[in-house]
Coordinates of C-alpha atoms in Angstrom, one line a residue:
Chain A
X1 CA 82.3 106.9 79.9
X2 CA 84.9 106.2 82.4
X3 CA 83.1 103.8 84.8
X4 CA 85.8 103.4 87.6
X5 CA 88.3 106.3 88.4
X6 CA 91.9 105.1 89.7
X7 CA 94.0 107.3 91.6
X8 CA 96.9 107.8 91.9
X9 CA 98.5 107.9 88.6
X10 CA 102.0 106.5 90.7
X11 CA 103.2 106.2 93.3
X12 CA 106.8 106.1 95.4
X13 CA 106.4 104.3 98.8
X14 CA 110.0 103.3 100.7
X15 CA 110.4 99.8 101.9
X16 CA 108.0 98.7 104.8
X17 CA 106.0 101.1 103.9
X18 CA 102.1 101.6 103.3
X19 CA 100.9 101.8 99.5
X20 CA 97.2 103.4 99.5
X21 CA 95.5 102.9 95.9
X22 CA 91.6 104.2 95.7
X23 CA 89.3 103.4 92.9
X24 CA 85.8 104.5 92.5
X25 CA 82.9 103.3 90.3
X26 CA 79.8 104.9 89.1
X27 CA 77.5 101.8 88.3
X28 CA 75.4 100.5 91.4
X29 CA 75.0 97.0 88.9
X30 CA 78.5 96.5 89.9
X31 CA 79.0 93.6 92.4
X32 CA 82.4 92.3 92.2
X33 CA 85.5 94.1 92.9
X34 CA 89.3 92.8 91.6
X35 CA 92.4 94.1 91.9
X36 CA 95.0 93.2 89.2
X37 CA 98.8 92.8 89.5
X38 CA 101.0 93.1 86.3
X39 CA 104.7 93.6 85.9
X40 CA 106.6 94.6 82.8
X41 CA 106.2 92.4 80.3
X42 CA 103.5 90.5 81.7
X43 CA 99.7 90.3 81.4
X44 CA 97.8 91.2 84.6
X45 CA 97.2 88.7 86.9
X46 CA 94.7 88.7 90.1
X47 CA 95.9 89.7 93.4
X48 CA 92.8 89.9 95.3
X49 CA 88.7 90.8 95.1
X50 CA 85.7 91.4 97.0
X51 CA 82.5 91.7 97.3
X52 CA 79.7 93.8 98.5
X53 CA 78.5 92.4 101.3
X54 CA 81.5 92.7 103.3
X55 CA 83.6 96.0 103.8
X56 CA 87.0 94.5 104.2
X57 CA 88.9 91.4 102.7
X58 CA 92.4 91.0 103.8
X59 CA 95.2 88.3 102.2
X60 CA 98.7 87.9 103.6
X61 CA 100.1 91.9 103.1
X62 CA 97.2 92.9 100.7
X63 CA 93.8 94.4 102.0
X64 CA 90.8 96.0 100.2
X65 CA 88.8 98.2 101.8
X66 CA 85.2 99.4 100.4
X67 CA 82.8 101.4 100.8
X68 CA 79.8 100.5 99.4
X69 CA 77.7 103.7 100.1
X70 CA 80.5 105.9 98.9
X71 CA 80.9 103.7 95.6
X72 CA 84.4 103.5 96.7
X73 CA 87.2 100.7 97.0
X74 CA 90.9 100.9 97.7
X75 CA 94.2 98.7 97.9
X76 CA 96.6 98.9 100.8
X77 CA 99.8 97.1 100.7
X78 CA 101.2 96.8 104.0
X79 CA 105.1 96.4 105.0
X80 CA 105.4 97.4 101.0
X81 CA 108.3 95.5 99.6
X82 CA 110.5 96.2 95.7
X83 CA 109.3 93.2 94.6
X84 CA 105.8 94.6 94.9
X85 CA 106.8 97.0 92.1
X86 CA 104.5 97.0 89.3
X87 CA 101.1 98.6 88.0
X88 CA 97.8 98.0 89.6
X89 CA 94.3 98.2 88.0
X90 CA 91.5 97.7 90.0
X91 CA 88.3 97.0 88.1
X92 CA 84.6 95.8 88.5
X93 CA 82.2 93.3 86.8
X94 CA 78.3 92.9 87.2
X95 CA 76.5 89.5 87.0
X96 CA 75.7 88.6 83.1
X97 CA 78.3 89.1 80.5
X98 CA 80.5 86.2 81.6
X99 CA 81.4 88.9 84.4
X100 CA 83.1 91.6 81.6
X101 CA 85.7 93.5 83.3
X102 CA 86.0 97.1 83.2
X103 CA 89.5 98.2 84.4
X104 CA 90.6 101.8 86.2
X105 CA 93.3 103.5 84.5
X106 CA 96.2 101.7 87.1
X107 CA 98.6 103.0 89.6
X108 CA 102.4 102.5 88.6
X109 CA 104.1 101.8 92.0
X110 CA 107.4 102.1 92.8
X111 CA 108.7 100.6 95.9
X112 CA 112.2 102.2 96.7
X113 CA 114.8 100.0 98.4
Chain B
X1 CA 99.9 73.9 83.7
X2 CA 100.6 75.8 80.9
X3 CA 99.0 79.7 80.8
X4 CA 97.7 81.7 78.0
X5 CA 99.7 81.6 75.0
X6 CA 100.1 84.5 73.1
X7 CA 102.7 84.9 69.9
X8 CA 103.9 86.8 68.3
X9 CA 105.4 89.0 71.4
X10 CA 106.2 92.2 69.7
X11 CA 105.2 93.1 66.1
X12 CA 106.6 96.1 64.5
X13 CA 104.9 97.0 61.2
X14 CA 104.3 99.8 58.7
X15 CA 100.7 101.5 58.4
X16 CA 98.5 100.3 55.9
X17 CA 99.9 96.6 56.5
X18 CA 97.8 93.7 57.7
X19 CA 99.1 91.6 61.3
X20 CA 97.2 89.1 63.0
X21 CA 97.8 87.9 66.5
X22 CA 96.8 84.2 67.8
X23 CA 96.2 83.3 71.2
X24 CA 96.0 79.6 73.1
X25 CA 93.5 79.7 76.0
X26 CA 94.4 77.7 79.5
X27 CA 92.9 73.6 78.5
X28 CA 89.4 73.8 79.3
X29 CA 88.4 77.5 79.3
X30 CA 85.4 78.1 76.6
X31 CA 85.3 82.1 77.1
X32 CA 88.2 83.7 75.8
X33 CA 88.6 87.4 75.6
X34 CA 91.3 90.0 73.5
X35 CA 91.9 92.9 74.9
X36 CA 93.7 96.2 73.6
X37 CA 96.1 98.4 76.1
X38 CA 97.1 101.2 75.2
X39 CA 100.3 102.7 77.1
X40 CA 99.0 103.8 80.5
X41 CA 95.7 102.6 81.0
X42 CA 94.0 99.3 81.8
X43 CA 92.6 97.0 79.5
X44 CA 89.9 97.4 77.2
X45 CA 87.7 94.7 75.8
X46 CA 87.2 94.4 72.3
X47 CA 85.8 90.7 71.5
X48 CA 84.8 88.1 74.1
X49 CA 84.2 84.3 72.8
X50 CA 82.0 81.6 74.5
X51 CA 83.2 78.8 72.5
X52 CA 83.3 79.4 69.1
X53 CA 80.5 82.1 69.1
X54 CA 81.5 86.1 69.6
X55 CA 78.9 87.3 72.3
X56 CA 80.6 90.7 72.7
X57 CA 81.7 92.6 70.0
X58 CA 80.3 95.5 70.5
X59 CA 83.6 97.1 70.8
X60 CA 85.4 95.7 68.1
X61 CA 86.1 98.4 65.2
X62 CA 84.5 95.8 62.4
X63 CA 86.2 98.0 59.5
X64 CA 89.5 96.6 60.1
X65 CA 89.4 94.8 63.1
X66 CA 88.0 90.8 62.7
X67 CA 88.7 87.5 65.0
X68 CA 87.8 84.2 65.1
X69 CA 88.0 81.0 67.0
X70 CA 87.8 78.1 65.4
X71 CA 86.8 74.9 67.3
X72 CA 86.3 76.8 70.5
X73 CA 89.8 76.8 71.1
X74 CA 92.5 78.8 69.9
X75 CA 91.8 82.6 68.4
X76 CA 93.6 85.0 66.3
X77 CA 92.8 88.8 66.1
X78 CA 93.3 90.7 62.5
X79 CA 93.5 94.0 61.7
X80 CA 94.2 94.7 58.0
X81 CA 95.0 97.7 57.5
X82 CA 97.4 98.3 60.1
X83 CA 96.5 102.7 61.4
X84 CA 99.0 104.2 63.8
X85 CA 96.6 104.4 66.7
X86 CA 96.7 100.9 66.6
X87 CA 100.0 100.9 68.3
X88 CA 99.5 99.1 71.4
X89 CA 99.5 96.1 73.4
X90 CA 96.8 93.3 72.6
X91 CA 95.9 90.6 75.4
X92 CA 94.4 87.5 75.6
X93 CA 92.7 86.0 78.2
X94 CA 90.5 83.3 79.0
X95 CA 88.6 81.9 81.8
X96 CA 86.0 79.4 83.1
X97 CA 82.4 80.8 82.9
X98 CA 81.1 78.4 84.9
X99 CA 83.7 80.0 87.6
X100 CA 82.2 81.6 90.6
X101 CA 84.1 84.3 90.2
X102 CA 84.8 83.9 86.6
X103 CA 88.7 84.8 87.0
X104 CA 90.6 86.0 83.9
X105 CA 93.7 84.9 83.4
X106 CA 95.7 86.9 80.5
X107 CA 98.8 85.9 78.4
X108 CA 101.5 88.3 78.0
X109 CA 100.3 90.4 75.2
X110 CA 101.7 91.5 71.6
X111 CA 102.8 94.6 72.0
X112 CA 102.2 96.1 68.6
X113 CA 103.8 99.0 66.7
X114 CA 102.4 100.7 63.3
X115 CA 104.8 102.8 61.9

């Protein structure tokens, strides 16, 4: 069972541009929402999270928005940059089991120049 | 300070033949976690550690698949034998589950090949 849906697949966004990743989720248990960097090579590494109780959590270029009754969340990269190039999972956890992660399928994004 | 530790990097071997991977948690981090990734998806959990004991490995295939981690410290995944869908990349991570937010922090992987 695919518990959070990640769209899109990839994505080609031009320099200063916006990059627009949505995720949804199917378990209301879920209460903690992160989104995971990770370039080639490299194991993913946390870019930013949220919770529930607030709709929007913004830091530096990167913003999530959610929507709690639409048991939706999405990443928006503003003033999108090459170095921003890389694949994004978002995911979700619910209290108990150490907070076990269960990732989307991730976005490949591709930031042209 | 040092990350997750992960060797080997890559791992090419034939079907049928054993390979283990080891893994070195940040100093300090009693859950540790492997994960598989297969090409073009997220992670998936297969064994998480608290300490020494496994607590989740309800997704591990047992019939080839084992880990351990001795001391509570470092950990190395088996799988003997080796099945072309195993071909993938295997990450470590570990993290403090006292944390508030109980961040993961993954090593680089092994990307694994069966052939």
């Amino acid at each position: 069972q695919q518990q959070v849906k990640q769209s899109p697949q990839s994505l080609i966004v031009q320099k200063g541009g916006i990059s627009i990743i949505n995720c949804a989720y199917e378990n209301t248990a879920f209460d903690y929402f992160p989104w995971y960097q990770q370039f080639p090579g490299k194991g993913p590494a946390l870019l930013i999270a949220i919770r529930p109780d607030v709709s929007e959590k913004k830091e530096g270029r990167f913003t999530i928005s959610f929507n709690k009754s639409a048991k939706q969340f999405s990443l928006h990269i503003m003033d999108s940059q090459p170095g921003d190039s890389a694949t994004y999972f978002c995911a979700a956890s619910k209290r108990g089991s150490a907070r076990q992660l269960t990732f989307g399928s991730g976005t490949q994004l591709t930031v042209l120049p | 300070e040092a990350g997750v530790v992960q060797s080997p990097r890559y791992k090419i071997i034939e079907k049928k033949q054993p390979v283990a991977f080891w893994c070195n948690p940040i100093s300090g981090h009693n859950t540790l976690y492997w994960y598989r990734q297969n090409l073009g998806q997220g992670p998936e959990l297969l064994i998480r550690y608290e300490n020494e004991e496994a607590v989740d490995d309800s997704q591990l295939p047992k019939d080839r698949f084992s880990a351990e981690r001795l001391k509570g410290v470092d950990s190395t995944l088996k799988i003997q034998p080796a099945e072309l869908g195993d071909s993938a990349v295997y990450l470590c991570a570990s993290s403090l589950v006292s944390g508030a937010n109980n961040e993961q922090f993954f090593g680089p992987g092994t990307r694994l090949t069966v052939l």
